[in-house]
Coordinates of C-alpha atoms in Angstrom, one line a residue:
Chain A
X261 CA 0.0 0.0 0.0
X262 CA 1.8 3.3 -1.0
X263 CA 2.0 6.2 1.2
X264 CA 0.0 9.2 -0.4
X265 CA 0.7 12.8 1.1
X266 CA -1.1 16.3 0.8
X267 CA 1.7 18.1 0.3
X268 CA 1.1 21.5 1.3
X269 CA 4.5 23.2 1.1
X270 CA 7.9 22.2 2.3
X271 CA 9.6 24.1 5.5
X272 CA 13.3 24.8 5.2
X273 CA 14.5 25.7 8.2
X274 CA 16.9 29.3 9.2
X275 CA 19.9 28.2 11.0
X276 CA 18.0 28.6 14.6
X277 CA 18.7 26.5 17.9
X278 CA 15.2 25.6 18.0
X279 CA 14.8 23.9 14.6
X280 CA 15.3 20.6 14.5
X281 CA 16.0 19.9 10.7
X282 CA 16.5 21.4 7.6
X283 CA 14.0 21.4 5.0
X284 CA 13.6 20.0 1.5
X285 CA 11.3 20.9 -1.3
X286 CA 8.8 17.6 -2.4
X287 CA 6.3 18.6 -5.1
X288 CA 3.0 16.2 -5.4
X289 CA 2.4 16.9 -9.2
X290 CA -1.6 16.5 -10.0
X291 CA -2.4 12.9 -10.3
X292 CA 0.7 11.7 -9.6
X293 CA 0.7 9.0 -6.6
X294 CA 4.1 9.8 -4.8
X295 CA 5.4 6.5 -2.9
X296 CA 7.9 6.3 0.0
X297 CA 9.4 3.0 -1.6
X298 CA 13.1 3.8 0.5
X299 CA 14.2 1.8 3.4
X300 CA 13.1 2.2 7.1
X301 CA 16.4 4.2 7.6
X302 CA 16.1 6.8 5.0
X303 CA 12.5 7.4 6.4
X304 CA 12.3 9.3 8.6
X305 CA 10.0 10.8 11.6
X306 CA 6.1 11.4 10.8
X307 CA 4.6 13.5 13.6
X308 CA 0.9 14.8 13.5
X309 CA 0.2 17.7 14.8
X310 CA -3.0 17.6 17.4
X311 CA -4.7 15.2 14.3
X312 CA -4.8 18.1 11.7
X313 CA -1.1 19.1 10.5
X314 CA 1.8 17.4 10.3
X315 CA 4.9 17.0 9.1
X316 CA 7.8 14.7 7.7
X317 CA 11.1 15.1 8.1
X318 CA 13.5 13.4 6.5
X319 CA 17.6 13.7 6.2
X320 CA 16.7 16.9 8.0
X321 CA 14.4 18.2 5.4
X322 CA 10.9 18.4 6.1
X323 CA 7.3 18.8 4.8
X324 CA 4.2 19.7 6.2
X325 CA 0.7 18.6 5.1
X326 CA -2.7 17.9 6.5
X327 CA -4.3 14.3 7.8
X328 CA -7.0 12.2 6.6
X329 CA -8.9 13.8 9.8
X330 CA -8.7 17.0 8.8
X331 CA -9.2 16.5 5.3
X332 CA -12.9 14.9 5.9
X333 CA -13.3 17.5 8.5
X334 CA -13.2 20.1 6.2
X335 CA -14.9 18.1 3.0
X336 CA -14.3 18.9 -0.2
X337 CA -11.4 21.5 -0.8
X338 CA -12.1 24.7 -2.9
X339 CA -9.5 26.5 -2.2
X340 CA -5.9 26.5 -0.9
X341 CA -3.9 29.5 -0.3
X342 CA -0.2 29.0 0.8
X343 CA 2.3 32.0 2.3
X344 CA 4.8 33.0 -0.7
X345 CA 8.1 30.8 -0.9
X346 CA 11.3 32.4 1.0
X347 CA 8.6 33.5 3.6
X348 CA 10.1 33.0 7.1
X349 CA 7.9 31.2 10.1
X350 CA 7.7 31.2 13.5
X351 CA 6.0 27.9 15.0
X352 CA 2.4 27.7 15.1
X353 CA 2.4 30.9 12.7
X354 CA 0.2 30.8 9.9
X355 CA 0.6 29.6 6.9
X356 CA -2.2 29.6 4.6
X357 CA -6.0 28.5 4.5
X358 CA -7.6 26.1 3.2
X359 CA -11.5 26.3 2.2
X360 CA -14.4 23.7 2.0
X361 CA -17.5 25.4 0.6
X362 CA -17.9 28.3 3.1
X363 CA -15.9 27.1 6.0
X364 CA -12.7 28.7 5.6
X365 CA -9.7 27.0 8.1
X366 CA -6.2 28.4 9.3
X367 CA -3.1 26.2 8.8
X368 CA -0.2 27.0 11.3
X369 CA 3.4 25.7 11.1
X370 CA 4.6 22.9 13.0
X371 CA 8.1 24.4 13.3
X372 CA 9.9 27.3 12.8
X373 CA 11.5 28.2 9.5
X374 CA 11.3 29.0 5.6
X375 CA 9.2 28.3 2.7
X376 CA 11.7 26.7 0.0
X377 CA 8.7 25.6 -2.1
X378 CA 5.3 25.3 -2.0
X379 CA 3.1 22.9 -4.2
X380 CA 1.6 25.2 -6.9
X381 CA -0.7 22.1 -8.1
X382 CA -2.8 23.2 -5.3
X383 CA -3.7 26.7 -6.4
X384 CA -4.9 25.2 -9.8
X385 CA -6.4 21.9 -8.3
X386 CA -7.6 22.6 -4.6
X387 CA -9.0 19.1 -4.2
X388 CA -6.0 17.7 -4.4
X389 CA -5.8 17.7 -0.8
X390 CA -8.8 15.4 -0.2
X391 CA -7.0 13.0 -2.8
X392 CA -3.7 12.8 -1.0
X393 CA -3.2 12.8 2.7
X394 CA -1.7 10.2 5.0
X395 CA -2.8 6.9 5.7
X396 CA -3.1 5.9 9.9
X397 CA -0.1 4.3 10.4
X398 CA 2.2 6.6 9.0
X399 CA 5.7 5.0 8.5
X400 CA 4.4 2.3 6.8
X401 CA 6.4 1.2 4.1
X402 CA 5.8 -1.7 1.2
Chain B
X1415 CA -21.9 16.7 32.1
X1416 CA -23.0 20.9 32.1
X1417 CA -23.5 22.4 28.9
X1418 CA -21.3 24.6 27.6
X1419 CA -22.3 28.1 27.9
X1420 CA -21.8 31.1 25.7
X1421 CA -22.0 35.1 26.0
X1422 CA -25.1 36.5 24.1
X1423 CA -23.4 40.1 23.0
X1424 CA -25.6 42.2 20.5
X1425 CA -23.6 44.8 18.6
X1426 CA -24.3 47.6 16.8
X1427 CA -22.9 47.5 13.4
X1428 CA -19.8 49.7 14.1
X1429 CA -18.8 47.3 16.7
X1430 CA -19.4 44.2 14.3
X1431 CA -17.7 45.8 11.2
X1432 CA -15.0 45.9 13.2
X1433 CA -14.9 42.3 14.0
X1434 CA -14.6 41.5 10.5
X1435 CA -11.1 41.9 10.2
X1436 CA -9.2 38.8 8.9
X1437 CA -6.9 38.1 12.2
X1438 CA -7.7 35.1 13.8
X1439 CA -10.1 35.7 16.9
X1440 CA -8.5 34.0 19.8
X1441 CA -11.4 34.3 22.6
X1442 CA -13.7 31.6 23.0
X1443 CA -17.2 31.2 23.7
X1444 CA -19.5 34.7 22.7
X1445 CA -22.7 34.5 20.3
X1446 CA -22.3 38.0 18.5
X1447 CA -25.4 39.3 17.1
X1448 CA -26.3 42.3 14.8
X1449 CA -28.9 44.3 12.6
X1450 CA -26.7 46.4 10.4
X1451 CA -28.1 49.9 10.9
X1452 CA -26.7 50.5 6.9
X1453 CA -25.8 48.3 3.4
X1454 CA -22.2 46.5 3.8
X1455 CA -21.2 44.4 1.5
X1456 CA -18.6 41.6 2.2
X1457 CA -16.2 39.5 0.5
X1458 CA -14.5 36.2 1.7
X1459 CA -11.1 34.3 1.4
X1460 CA -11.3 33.9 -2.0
X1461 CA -12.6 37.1 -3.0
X1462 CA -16.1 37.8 -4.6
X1463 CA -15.6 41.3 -6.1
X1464 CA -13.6 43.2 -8.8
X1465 CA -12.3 46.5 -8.0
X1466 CA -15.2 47.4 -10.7
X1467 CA -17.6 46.1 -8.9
X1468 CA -16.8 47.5 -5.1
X1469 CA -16.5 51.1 -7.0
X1470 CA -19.9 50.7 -7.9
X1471 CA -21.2 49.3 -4.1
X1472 CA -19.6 52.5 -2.8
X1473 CA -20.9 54.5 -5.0
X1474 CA -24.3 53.0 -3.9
X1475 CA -23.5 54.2 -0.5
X1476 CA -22.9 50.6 1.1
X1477 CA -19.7 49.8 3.0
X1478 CA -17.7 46.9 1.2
X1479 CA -15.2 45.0 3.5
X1480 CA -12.8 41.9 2.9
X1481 CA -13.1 39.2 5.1
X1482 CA -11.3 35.9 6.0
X1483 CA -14.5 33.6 5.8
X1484 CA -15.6 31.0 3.6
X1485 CA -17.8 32.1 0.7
X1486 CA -18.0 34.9 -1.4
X1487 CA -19.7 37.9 -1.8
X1488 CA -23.0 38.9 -0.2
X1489 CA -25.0 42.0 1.3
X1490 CA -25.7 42.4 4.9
X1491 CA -28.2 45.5 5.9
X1492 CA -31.1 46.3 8.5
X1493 CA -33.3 43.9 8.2
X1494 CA -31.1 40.8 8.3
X1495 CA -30.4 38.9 11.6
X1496 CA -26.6 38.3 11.7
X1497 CA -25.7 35.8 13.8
X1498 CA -21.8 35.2 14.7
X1499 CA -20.9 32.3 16.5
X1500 CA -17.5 32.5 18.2
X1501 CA -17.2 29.2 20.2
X1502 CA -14.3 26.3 20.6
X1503 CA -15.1 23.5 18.7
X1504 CA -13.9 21.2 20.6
X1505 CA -15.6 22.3 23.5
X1506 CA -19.1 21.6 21.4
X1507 CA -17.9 18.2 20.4
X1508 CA -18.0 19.7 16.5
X1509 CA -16.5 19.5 13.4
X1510 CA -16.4 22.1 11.2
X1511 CA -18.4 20.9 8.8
X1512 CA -20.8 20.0 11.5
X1513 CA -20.6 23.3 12.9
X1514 CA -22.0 24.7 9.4
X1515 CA -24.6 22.0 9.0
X1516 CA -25.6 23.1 12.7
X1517 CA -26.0 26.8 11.8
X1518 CA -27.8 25.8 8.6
X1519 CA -30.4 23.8 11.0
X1520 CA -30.8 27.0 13.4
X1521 CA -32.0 28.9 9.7
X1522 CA -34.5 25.9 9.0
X1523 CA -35.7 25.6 12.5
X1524 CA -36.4 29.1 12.7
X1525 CA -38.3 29.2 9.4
X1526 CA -40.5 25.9 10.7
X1527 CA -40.9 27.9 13.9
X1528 CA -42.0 31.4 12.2
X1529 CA -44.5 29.2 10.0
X1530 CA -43.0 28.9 7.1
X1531 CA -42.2 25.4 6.0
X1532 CA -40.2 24.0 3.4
X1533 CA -36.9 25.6 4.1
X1534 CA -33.9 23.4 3.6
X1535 CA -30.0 23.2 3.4
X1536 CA -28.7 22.3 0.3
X1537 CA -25.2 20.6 -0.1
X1538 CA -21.8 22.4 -1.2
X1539 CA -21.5 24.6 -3.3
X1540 CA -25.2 25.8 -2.3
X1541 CA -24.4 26.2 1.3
X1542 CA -27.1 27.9 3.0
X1543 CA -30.6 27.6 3.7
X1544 CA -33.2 27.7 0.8
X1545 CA -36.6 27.9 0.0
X1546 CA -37.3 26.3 -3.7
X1547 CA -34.4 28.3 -5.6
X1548 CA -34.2 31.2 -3.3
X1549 CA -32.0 31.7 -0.8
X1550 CA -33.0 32.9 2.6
X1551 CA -29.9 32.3 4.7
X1552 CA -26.5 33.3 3.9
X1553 CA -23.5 31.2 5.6
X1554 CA -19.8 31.5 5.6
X1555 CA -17.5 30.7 8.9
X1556 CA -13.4 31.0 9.6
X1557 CA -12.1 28.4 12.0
X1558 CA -8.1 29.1 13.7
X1559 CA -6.9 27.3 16.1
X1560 CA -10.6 25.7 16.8
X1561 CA -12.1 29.1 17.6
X1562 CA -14.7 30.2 14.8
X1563 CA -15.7 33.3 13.5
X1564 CA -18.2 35.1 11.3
X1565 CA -21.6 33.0 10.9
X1566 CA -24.9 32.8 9.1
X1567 CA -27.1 36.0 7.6
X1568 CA -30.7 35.8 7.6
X1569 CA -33.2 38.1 5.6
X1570 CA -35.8 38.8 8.1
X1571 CA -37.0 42.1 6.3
X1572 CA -33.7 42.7 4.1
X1573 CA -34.5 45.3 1.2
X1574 CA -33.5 42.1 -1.5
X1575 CA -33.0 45.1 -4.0
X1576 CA -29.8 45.1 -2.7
X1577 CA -28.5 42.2 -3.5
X1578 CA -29.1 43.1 -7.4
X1579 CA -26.0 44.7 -7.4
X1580 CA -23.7 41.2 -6.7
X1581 CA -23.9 37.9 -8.0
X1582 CA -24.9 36.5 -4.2
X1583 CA -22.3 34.0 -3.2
X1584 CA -21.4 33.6 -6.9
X1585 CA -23.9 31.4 -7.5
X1586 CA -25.3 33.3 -11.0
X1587 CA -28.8 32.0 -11.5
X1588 CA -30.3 31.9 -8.1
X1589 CA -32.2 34.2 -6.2
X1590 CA -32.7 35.4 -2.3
X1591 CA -35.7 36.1 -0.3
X1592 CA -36.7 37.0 3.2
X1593 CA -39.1 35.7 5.9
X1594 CA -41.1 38.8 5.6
X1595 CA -41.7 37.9 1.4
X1596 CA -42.2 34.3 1.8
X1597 CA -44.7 34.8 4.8
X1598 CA -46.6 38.4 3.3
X1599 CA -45.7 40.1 6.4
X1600 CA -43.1 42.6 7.5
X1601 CA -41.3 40.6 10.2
X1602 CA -38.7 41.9 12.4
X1603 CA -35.1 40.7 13.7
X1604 CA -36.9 41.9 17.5
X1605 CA -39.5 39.6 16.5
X1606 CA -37.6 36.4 15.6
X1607 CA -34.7 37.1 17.6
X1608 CA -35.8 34.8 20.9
X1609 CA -37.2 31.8 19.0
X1610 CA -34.0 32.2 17.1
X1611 CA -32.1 31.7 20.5
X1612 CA -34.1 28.7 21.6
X1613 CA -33.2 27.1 18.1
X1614 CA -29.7 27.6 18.8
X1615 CA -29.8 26.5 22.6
X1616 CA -31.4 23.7 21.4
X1617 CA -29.5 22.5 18.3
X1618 CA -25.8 23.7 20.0
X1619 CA -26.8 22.2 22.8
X1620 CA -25.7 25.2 25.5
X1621 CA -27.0 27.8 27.6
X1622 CA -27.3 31.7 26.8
X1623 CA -25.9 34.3 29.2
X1624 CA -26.8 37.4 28.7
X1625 CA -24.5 40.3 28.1
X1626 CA -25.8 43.6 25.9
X1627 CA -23.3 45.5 24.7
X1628 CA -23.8 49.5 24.1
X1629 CA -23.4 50.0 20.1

């Protein structure tokens, strides 16, 4: 079973005491089913974030997205807005919004750090992040 | 286990206007209600109007403001119970999408309990509550950090000549209406305002406390 993940933009990380890793860019092209197919070493710590963000790190790059419980939370996606790449963040700062038909929801940053990339399919295909997002389990490898 | 409970605060629309402001509202646990005293026109997250189009609202004499809810554009004016929810989700057991659903009953119950039947909620991307093809309830929330903001709009008497000027929540093709037009009788937001309140102590499942603010 391949791992499928909402990428929402990819943190790379200011040299700062407080964060723990530096951060790579991953784009989820639309339609394209992105599998974690490397060894248990190479993959690296999933954390969720109080069930609705979280984020991947992995040879000290990380990437945030949002879980299966938030994406049916919210139901279907029609719009995603993301902070501008090079942006710096605090922890728990903002970073964008996402929108189900007239429910509008913050998304804060897990950690601190800066926007390398950010997955532009999302502006043009906003449900994109019901398609993708991680299964229970995550770490789970075939 | 005791209900949750929230603060009933009515506010003038100078007060509310300024509540509409796109930072994330960090208090918990207020019911904010309002009958604009003048036309304001608002947008959402995604937008709703072209710089053409808010000249033209201003020109009207309406205030036009950018918010950070869901939805587009739509009109808010005397006449029209706002209704402003600002609670911790968790704390009602809710989802968001539940919490919509739950504002969209509050609209329906209301209706059934004014005598008119027939209103229902209709699914995405015709949010809000209907009767036939005409829309009598307006809804668009902001969640952050499980604390929500903004709410549902309800035409009690609403002058509907407003919203002429917009394409109502983008939806090109429908129309709006108002309890007093469906029922042939000017109705009031005084007059529907308390069994308005026991629909929402009923369907949030919470108590009321009382707190008037000074507009």
């Amino acid at each position: 079973m391949a791992i499928m993940r909402a990428v929402l933009c990819s943190l790379c990380a200011v040299p700062a005491p407080a964060a723990p890793c530096l951060l790579r860019a991953w784009q989820l092209g639309a339609g394209v089913i992105r599998t974690l197919c490397t060894g248990l070493a190479l993959l690296s710590v999933c954390k969720f974030i109080e069930k609705h963000e979280w984020i991947t790190t992995e040879n000290g790059i990380g990437t945030v997205g949002i879980s299966n419980f938030a994406q049916e939370a919210l139901g279907d996606v029609v719009y995603c807005s993301l902070l501008e790449v090079g942006t710096k963040l605090n922890k728990q700062d903002e970073f964008g919004a996402l929108e189900s038909v007239k429910a509008a929801s913050e998304l804060y940053s897990p950690l601190s750090g800066e926007v390398p990339e950010i997955n532009e399919a999302l502006a043009e295909n906003p449900g994109l992040v019901n398609k993708f997002y991680y299964e229970d389990g995550c770490g789970s490898c075939l | 286990m005791q209900q949750p409970a929230l603060r009933l605060v009515r506010l003038g629309r100078d007060r509310w206007l300024r509540r509409l402001q796109p930072e994330p509202c960090t208090e918990g646990g207020a019911l904010l209600l309002c009958e604009p005293a003048g036309p304001v026109y608002t947008t959402g997250l995604r937008g709703g109007l072209t710089p053409e189009e808010t000249a033209r609202l201003w020109a009207l004499g309406a205030e036009v403001r950018v918010t950070g809810r869901g939805g587009l554009a739509t009109f808010h004016g005397p006449g029209q119970l706002l209704c402003h929810p600002v609670l911790d989700l968790r704390r009602f057991g809710l989802r968001l999408r539940m919490h919509v659903a739950a504002l969209e009953a509050c609209a329906v119950r209301l209706c059934e309990l004014q005598g008119l039947q027939g209103a229902r909620a209709r699914p995405p991307p015709y949010t809000g509550v209907w009767l036939d093809e005409r829309k009598i309830c307006a809804i668009g929330v902001r969640c952050g950090r499980h604390i929500t903001s903004h709410g549902l709009a309800l035409n009690c008497s609403t002058d509907l000549t407003w919203f002429e000027h917009i394409v109502p929540c983008g939806l090109v093709g429908t129309g709006v209406t108002s309890l007093s037009k469906e029922l042939q009788r000017h109705i009031t937001v005084d007059e529907v305002m308390p069994p308005f309140l026991v629909a929402f102590k009923e369907i949030y499942k919470c108590t009321l406390i009382s707190e008037d603010s000074p507009s």
